[in-house]
CSV table of C-alpha atoms (C1' of nucleotides) in Angstrom, one decimal:
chain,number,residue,atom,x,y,z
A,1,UNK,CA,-2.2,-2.0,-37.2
A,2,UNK,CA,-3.7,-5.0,-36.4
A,3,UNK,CA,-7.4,-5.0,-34.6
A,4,UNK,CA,-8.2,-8.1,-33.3
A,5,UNK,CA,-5.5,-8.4,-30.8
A,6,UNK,CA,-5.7,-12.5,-30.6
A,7,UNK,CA,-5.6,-12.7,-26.8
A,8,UNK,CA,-5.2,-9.1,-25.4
A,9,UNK,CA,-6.6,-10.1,-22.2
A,10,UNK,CA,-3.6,-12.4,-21.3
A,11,UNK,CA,-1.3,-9.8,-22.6
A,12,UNK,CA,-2.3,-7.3,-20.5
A,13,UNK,CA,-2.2,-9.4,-17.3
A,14,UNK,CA,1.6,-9.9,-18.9
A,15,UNK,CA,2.0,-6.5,-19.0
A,16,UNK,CA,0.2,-6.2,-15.9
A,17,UNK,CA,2.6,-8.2,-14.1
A,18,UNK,CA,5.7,-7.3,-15.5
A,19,UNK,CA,5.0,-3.8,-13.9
A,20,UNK,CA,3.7,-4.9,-10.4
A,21,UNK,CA,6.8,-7.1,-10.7
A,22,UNK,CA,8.9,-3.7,-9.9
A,23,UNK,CA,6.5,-1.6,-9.0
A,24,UNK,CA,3.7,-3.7,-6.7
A,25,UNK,CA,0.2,-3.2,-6.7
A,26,UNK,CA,0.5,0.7,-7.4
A,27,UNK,CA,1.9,0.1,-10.6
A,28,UNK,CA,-0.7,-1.8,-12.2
A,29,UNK,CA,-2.7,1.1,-13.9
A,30,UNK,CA,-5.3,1.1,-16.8
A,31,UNK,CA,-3.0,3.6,-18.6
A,32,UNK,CA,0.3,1.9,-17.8
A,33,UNK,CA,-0.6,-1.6,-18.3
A,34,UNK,CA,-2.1,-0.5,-21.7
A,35,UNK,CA,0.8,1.5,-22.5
A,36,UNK,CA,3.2,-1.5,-21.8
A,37,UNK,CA,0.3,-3.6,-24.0
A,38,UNK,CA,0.8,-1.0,-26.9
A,39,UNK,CA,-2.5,-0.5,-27.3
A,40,UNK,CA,-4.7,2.1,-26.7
A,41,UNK,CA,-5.6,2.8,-23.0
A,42,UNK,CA,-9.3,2.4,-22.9
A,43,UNK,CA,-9.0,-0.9,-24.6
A,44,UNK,CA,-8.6,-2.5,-21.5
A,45,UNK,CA,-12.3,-2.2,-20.5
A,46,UNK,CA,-13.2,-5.0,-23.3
A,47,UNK,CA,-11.8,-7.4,-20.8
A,48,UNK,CA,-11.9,-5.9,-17.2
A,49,UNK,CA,-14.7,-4.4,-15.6
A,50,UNK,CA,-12.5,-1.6,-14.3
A,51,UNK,CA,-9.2,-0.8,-12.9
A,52,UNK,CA,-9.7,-2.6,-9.9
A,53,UNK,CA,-10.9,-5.9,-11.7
A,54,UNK,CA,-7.5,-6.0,-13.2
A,55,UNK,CA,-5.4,-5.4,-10.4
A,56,UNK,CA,-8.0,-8.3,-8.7
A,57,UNK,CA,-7.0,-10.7,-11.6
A,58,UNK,CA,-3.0,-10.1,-11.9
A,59,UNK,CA,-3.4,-10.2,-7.6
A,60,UNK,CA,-4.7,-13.7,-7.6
A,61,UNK,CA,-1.9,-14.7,-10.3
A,62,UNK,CA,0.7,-13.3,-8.0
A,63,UNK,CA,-0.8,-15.6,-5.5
A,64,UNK,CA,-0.7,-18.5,-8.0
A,65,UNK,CA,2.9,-17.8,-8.7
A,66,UNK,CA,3.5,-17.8,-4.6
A,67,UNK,CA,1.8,-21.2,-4.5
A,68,UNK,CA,3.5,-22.6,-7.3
A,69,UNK,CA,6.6,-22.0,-5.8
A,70,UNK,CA,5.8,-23.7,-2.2
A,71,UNK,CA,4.6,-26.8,-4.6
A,72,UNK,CA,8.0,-27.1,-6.2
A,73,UNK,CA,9.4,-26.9,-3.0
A,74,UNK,CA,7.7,-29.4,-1.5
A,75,UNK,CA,8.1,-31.5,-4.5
A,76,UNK,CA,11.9,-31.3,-3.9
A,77,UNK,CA,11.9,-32.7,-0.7
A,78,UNK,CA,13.0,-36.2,-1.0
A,79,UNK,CA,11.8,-38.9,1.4
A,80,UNK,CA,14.0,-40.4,3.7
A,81,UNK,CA,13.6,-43.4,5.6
A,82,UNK,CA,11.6,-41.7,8.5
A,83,UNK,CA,8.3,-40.3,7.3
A,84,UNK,CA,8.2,-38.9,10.5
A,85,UNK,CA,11.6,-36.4,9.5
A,86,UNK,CA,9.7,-36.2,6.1
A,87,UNK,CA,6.8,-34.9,7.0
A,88,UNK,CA,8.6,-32.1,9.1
A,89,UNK,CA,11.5,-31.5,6.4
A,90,UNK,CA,7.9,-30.7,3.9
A,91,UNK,CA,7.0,-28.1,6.4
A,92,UNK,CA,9.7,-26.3,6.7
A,93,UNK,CA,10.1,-26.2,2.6
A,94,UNK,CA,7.1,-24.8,2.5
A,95,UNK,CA,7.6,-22.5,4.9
A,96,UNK,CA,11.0,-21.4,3.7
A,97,UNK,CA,9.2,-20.9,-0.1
A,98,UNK,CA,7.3,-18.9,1.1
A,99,UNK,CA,9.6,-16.6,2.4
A,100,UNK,CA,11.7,-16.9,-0.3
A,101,UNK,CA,9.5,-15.8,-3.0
A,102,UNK,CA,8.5,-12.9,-1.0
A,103,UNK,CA,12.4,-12.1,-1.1
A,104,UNK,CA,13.1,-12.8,-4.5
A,105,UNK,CA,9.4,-11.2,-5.8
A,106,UNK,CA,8.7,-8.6,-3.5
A,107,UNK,CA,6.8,-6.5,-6.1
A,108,UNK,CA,4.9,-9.4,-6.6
A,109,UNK,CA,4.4,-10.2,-3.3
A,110,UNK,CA,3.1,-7.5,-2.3
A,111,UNK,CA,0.4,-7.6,-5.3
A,112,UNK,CA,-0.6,-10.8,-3.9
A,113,UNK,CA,-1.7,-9.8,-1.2
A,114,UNK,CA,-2.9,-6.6,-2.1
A,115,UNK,CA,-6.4,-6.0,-0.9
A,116,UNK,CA,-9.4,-5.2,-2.9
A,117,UNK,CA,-11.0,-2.2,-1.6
A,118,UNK,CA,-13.6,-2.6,1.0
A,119,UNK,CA,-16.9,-3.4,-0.5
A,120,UNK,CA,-15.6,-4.8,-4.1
A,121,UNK,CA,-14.5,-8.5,-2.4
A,122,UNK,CA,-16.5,-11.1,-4.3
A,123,UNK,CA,-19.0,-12.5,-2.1
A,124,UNK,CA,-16.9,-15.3,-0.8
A,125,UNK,CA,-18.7,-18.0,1.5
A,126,UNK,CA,-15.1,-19.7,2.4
A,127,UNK,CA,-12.7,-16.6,2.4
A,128,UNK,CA,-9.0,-18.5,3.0
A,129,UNK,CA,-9.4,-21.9,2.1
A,130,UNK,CA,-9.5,-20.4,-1.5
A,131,UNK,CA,-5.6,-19.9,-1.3
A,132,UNK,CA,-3.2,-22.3,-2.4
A,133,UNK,CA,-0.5,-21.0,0.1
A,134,UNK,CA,-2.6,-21.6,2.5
A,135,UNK,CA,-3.9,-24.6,1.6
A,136,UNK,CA,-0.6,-26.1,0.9
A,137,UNK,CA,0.8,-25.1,4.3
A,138,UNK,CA,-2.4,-26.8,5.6
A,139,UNK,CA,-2.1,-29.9,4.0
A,140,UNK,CA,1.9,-30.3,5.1
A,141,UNK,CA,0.9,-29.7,9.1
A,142,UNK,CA,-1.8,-32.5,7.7
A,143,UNK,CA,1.5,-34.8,6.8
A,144,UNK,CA,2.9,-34.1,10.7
A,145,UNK,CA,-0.4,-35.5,11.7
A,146,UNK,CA,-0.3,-38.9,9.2
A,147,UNK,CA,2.9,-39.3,9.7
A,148,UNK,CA,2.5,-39.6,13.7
A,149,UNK,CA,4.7,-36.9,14.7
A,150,UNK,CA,1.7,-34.3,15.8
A,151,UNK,CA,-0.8,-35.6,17.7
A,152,UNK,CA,-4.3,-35.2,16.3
A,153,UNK,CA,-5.2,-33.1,19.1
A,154,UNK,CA,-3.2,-30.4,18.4
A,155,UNK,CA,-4.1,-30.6,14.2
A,156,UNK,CA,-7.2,-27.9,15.3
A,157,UNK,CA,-6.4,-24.4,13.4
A,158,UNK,CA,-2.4,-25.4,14.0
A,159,UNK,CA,-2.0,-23.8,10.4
A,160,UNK,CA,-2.6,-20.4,11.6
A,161,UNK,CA,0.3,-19.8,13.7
A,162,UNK,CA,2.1,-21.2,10.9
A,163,UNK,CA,0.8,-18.9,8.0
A,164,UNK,CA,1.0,-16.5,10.5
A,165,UNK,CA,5.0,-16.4,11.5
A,166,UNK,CA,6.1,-17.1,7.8
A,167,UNK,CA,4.0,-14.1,6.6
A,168,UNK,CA,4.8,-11.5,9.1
A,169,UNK,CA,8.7,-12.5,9.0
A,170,UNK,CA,8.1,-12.1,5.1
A,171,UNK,CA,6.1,-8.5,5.6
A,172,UNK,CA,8.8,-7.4,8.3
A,173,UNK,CA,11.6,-8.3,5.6
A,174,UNK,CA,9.9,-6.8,2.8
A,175,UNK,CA,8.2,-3.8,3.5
A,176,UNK,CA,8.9,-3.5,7.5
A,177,UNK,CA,11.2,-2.4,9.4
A,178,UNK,CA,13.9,-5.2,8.7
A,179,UNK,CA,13.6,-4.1,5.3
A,180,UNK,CA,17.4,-3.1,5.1
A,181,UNK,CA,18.7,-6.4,6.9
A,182,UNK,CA,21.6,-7.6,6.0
A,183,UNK,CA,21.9,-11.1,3.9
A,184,UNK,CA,23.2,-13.6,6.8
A,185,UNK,CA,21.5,-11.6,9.8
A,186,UNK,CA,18.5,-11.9,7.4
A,187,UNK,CA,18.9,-16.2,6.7
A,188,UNK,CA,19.7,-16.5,10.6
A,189,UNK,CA,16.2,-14.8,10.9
A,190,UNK,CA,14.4,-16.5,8.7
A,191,UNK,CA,15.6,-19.9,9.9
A,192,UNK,CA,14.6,-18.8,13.7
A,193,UNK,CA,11.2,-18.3,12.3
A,194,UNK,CA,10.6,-21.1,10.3
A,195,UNK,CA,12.1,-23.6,13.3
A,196,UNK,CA,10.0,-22.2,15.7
A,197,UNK,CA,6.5,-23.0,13.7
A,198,UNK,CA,7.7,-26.4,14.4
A,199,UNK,CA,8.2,-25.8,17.7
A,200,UNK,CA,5.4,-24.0,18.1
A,201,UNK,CA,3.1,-26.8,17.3
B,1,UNK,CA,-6.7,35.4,9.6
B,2,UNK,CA,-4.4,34.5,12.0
B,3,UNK,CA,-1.1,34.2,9.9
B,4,UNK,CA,1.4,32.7,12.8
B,5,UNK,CA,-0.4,29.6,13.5
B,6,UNK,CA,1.1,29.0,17.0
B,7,UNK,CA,2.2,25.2,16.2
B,8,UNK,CA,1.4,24.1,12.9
B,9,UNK,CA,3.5,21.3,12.7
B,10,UNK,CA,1.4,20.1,15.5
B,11,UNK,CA,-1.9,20.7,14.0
B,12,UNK,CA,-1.0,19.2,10.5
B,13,UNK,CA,0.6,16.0,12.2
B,14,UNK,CA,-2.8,16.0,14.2
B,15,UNK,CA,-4.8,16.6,10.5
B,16,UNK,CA,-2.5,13.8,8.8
B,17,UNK,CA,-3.2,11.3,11.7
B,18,UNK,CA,-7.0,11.1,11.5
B,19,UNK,CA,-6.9,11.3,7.6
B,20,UNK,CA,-4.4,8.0,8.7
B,21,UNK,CA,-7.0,6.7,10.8
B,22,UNK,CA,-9.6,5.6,8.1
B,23,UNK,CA,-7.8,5.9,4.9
B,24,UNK,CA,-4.4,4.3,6.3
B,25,UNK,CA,-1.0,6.0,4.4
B,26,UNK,CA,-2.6,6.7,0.9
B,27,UNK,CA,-4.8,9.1,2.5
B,28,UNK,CA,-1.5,11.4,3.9
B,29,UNK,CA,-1.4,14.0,0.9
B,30,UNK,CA,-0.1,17.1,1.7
B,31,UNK,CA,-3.4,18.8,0.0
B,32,UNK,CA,-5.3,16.7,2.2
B,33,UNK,CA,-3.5,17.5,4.9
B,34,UNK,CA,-3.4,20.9,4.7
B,35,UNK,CA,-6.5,21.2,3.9
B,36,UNK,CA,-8.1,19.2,6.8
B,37,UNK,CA,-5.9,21.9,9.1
B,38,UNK,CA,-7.8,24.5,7.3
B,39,UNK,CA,-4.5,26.0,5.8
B,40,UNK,CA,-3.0,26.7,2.5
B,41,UNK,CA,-1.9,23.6,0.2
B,42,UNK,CA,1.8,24.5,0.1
B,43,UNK,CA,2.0,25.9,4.2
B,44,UNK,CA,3.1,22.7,5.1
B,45,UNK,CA,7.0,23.3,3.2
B,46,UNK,CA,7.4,25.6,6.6
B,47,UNK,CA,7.5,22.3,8.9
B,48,UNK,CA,8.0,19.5,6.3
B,49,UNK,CA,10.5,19.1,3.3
B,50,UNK,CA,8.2,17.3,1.4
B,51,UNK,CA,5.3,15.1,1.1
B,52,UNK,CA,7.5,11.6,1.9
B,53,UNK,CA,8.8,14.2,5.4
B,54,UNK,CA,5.3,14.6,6.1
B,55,UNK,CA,4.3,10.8,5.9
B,56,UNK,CA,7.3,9.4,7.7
B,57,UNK,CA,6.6,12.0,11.1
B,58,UNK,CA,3.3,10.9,11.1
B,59,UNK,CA,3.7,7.1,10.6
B,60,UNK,CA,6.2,7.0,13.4
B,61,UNK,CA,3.7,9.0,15.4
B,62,UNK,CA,1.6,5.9,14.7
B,63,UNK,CA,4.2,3.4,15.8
B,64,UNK,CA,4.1,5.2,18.7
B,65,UNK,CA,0.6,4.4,19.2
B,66,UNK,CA,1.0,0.9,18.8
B,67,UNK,CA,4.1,0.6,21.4
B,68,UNK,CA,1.6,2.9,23.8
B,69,UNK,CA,-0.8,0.6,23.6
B,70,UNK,CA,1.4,-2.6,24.0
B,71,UNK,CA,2.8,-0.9,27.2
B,72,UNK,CA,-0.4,0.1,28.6
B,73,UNK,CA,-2.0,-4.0,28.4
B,74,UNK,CA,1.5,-4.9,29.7
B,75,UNK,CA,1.4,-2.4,32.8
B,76,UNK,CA,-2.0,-3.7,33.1
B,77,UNK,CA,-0.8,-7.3,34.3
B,78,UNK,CA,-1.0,-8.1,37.7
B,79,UNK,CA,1.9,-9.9,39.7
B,80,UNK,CA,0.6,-13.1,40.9
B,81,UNK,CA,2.8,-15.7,43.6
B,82,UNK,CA,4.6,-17.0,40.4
B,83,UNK,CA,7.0,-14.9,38.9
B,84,UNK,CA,7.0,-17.9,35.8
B,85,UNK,CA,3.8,-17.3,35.3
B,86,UNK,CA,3.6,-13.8,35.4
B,87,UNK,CA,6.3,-13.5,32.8
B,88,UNK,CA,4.3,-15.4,30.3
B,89,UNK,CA,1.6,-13.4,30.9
B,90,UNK,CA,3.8,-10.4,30.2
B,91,UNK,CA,4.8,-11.9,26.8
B,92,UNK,CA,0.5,-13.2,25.7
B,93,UNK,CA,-0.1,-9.6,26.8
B,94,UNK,CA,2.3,-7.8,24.4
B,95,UNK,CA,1.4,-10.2,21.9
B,96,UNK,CA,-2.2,-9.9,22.6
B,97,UNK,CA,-1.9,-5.7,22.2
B,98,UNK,CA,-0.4,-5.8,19.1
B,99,UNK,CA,-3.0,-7.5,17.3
B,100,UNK,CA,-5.7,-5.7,19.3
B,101,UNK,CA,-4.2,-2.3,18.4
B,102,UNK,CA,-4.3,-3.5,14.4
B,103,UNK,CA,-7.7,-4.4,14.9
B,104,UNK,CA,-8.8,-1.2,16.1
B,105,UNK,CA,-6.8,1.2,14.4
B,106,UNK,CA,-6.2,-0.5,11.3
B,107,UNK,CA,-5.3,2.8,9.4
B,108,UNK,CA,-2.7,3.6,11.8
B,109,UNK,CA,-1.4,0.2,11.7
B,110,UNK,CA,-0.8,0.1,8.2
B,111,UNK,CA,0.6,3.5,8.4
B,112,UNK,CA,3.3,2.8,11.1
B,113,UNK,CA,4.6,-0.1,8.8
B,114,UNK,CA,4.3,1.9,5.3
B,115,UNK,CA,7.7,2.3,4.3
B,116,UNK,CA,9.1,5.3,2.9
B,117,UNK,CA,10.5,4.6,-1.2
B,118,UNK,CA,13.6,3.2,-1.3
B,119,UNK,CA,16.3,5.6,-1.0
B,120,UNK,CA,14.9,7.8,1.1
B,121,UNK,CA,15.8,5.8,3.6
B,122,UNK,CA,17.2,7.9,7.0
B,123,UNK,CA,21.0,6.2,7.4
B,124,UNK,CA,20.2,4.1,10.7
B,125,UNK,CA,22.4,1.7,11.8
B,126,UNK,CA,20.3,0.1,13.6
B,127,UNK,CA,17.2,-0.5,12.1
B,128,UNK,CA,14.9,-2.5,14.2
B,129,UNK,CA,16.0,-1.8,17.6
B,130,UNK,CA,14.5,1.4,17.7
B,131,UNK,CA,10.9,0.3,16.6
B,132,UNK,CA,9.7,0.3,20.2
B,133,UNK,CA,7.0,-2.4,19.8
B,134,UNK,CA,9.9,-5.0,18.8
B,135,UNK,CA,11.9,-3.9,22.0
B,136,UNK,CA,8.7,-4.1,24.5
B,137,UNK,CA,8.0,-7.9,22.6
B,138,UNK,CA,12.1,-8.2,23.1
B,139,UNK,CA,11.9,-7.1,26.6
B,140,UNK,CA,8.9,-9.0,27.7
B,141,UNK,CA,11.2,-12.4,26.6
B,142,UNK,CA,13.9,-11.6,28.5
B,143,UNK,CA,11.5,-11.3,31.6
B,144,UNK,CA,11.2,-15.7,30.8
B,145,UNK,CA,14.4,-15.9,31.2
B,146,UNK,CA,15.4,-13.6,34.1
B,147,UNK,CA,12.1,-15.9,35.5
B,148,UNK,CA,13.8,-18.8,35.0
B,149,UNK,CA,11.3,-20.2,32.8
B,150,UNK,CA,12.9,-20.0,29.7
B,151,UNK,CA,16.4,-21.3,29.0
B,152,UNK,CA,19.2,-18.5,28.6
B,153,UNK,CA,20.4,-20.8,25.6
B,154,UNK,CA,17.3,-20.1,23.7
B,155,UNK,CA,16.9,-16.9,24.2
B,156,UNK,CA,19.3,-15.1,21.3
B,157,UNK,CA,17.0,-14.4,18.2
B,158,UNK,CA,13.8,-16.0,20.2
B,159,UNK,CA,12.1,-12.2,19.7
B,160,UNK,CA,11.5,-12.8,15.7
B,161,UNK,CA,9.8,-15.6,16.1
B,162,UNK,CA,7.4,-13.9,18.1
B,163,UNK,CA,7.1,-10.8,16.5
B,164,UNK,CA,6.3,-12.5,12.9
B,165,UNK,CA,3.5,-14.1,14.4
B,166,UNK,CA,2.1,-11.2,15.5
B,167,UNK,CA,2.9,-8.9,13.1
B,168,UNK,CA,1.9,-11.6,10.8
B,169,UNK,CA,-1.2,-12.7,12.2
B,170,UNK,CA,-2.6,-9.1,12.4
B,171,UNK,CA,-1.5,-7.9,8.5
B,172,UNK,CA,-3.7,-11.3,7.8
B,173,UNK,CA,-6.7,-10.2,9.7
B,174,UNK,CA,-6.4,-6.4,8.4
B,175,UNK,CA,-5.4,-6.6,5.3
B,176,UNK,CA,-5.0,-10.2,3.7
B,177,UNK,CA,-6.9,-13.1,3.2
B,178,UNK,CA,-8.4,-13.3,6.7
B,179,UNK,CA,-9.6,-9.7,6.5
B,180,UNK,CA,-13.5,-11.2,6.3
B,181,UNK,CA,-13.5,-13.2,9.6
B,182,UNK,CA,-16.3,-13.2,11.6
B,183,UNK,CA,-15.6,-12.0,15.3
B,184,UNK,CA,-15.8,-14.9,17.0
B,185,UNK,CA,-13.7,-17.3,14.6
B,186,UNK,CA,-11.2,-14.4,14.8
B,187,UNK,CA,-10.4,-14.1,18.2
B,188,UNK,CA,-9.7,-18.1,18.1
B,189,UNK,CA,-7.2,-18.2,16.0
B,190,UNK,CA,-5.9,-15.0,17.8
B,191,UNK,CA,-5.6,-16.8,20.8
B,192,UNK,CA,-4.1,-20.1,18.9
B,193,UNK,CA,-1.3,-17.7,17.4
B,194,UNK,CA,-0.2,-15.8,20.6
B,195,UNK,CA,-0.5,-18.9,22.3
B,196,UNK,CA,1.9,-20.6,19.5
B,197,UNK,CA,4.3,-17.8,20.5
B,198,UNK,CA,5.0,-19.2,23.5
B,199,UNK,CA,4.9,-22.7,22.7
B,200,UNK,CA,7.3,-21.9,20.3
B,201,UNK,CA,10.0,-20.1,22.4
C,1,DT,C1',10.2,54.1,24.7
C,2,DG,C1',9.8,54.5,19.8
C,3,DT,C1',11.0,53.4,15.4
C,4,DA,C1',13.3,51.0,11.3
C,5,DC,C1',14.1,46.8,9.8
C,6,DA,C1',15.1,41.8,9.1
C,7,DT,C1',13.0,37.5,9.6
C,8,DC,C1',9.9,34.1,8.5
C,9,DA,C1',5.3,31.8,8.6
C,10,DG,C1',1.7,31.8,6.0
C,11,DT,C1',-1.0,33.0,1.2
C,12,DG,C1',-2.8,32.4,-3.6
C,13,DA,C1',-2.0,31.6,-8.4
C,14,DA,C1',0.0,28.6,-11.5
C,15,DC,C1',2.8,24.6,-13.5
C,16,DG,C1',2.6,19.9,-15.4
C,17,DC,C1',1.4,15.3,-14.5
C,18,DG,C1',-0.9,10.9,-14.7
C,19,DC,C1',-4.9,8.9,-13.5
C,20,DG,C1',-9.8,6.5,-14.4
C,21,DT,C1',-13.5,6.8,-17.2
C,22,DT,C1',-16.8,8.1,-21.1
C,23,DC,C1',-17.9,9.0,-25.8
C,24,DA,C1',-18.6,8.4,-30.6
C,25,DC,C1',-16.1,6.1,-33.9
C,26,DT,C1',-13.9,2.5,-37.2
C,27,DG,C1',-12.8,-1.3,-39.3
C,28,DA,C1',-11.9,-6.3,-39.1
C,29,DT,C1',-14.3,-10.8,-38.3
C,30,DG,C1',-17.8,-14.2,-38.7
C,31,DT,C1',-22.5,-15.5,-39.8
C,32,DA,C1',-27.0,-16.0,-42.4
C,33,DC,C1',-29.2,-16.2,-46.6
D,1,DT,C1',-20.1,-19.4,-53.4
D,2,DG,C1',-21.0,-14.7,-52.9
D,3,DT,C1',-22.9,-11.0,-50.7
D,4,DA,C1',-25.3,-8.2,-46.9
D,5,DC,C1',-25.1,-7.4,-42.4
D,6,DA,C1',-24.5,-7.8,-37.3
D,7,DT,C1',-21.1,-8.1,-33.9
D,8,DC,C1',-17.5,-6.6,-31.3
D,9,DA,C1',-12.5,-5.5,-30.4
D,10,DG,C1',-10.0,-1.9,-30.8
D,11,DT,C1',-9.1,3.6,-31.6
D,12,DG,C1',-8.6,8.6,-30.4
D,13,DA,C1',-10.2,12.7,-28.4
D,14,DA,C1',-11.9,14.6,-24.4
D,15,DC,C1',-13.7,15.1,-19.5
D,16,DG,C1',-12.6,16.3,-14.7
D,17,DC,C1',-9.8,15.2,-10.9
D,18,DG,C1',-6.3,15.5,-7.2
D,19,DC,C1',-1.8,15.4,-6.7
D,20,DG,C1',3.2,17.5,-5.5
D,21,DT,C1',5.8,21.4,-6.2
D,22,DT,C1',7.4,26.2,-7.4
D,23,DC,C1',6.9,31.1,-7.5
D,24,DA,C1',6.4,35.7,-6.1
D,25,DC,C1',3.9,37.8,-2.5
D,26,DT,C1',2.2,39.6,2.2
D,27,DG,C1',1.9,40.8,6.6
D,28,DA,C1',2.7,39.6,11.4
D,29,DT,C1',6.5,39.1,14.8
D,30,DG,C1',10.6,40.1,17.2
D,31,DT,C1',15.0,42.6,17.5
D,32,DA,C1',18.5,46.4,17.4
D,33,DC,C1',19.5,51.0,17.9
DNA sequence: TGTACATCAGTGAACGCGCGTTCACTGATGTAC
DNA sequence: TGTACATCAGTGAACGCGCGTTCACTGATGTAC
């Protein structure tokens, strides 16, 4: 029996994780998260507020996770000789990432996004630009714009549609009602999607 | 004490759909239900096999709702000289609709699209085609090209794109990271997305 | 038309479960003199 | 350097809750003779 845990806070948001992983949002409970901590369930409250404090912090690590992904992505793309085709070959990697990990992670997709109930959000003065996903798909329709192939005058709140389509094809695949499409139907789909936020701009 | 209720099928899908209305799926128990139709707790096994029965009648009663509404703004377009024209206005008006109707209802948007647990899937083979919101989106796209103002050759697969952004753009704004937009800001970037949908076809 | 009876929609009590949270506690750690 | 003590991270028992589901039942309805 050892008391002093050493960092029991970061094992738990392991823990955490590892269930929301499966299970989503739903599964990240005081009692299960301790339980898979082996510790005792009420010792938990030494590090979060509440139950909903916890599911707030392994939520914004399952959004971390999402971003880091769309940065590898992107950090894959190797330049070309156009900077032009560069910039829009970075858009789409970032677009396709972000599908993918909702694909490969839906559990932990799903905890990303997973809403605090209404009246617990933090007082936030800038409520999106505080995600990575969002800023990283931001700062690639940015690239179109350096790179000359968007002009300027169409840069204005272009990231929405973007976020937009990528997120809803990743929901609709997920959790909606192309939940049970099949693997190439699904690829076609996604490619459709992520071609036509190009296009779209 | 009236023991044969007359329809209580009806009356507990009634009960479950305004428990939907503010509390979204979660809120669908069937002692919640029951009790909200002023009924015994276990009544409900007369009309439902079980709890999962229960939610999935009433969240398709709820997609319903949302394909109304989508009809309704789309019957609501008037035919102008240009049949073009009047065919993209078909398709911003479908869009437009579904977003609206998550806006408003937001409870029985999230219900339509909560999925029943993995297995208890009913054996469709078609699963998409028969969510009527996709099909009105669908249909509305195939009025551009029976306009003329949208290239046959574009048309196969042209409805995902679409419906992502929506869907997307509206699971955002109820539920994710854009959940906290003011009104104003909100219906801009709205109106960018729906308008992306078309630039993107 | 009246009566016996099957059907079946609802009741009410009880089951076991997992949950979040609170309480008084224990015992290891680190600090002050 | 050694000892007294405060701190604080963890324990274990207990609370009340709402849930889904099962059980044996009751009593109204509709049908057959």
């Amino acid at each position: 029996l050892t008391y002093h845990h050493g960092d029991l806070r970061e094992a738990l948001l392991v823990a955490a994780s590892t269930l929301a992983r499966t299970g989503g949002p739903d599964a990240v409970g005081l009692r299960a998260v301790t339980r898979a901590a082996e510790v005792s369930h009420n010792a938990a409250y030494r590090h979060f507020a509440d139950r909903d404090d916890l599911l707030l912090a392994v939520s914004e690590r399952c959004m971390e996770r999402l971003a880091d992904l769309i940065a590898r992505r992107l950090s894959e793309v190797e330049a070309g000789p156009d900077p032009g085709r560069d910039a829009w070959n970075r858009l789409y990697a970032a677009g396709y990432a972000y599908v993918e990990f909702a694909l490969a992670e839906p559990g932990w997709f799903r905890t990303a996004f997973a809403a605090p109930p209404p009246g617990r959000l933090p007082d936030l003065g800038a409520p999106l630009t505080d995600a990575r996903p969002y800023r990283l798909l931001s700062e690639a329709i940015d690239g179109l714009v350096a790179a000359g192939v968007l002009p300027a005058s169409r840069r204005p709140g272009a990231e929405f549609p973007a976020w937009a389509a990528v997120h809803g094809i990743a929901t609709l695949l997920v959790d909606g009602p192309l939940r049970l499409l099949d693997g190439d139907v699904r690829d076609q789909v996604v490619a459709k999607v992520v071609t036509a936020v190009g296009t779209g701009l």
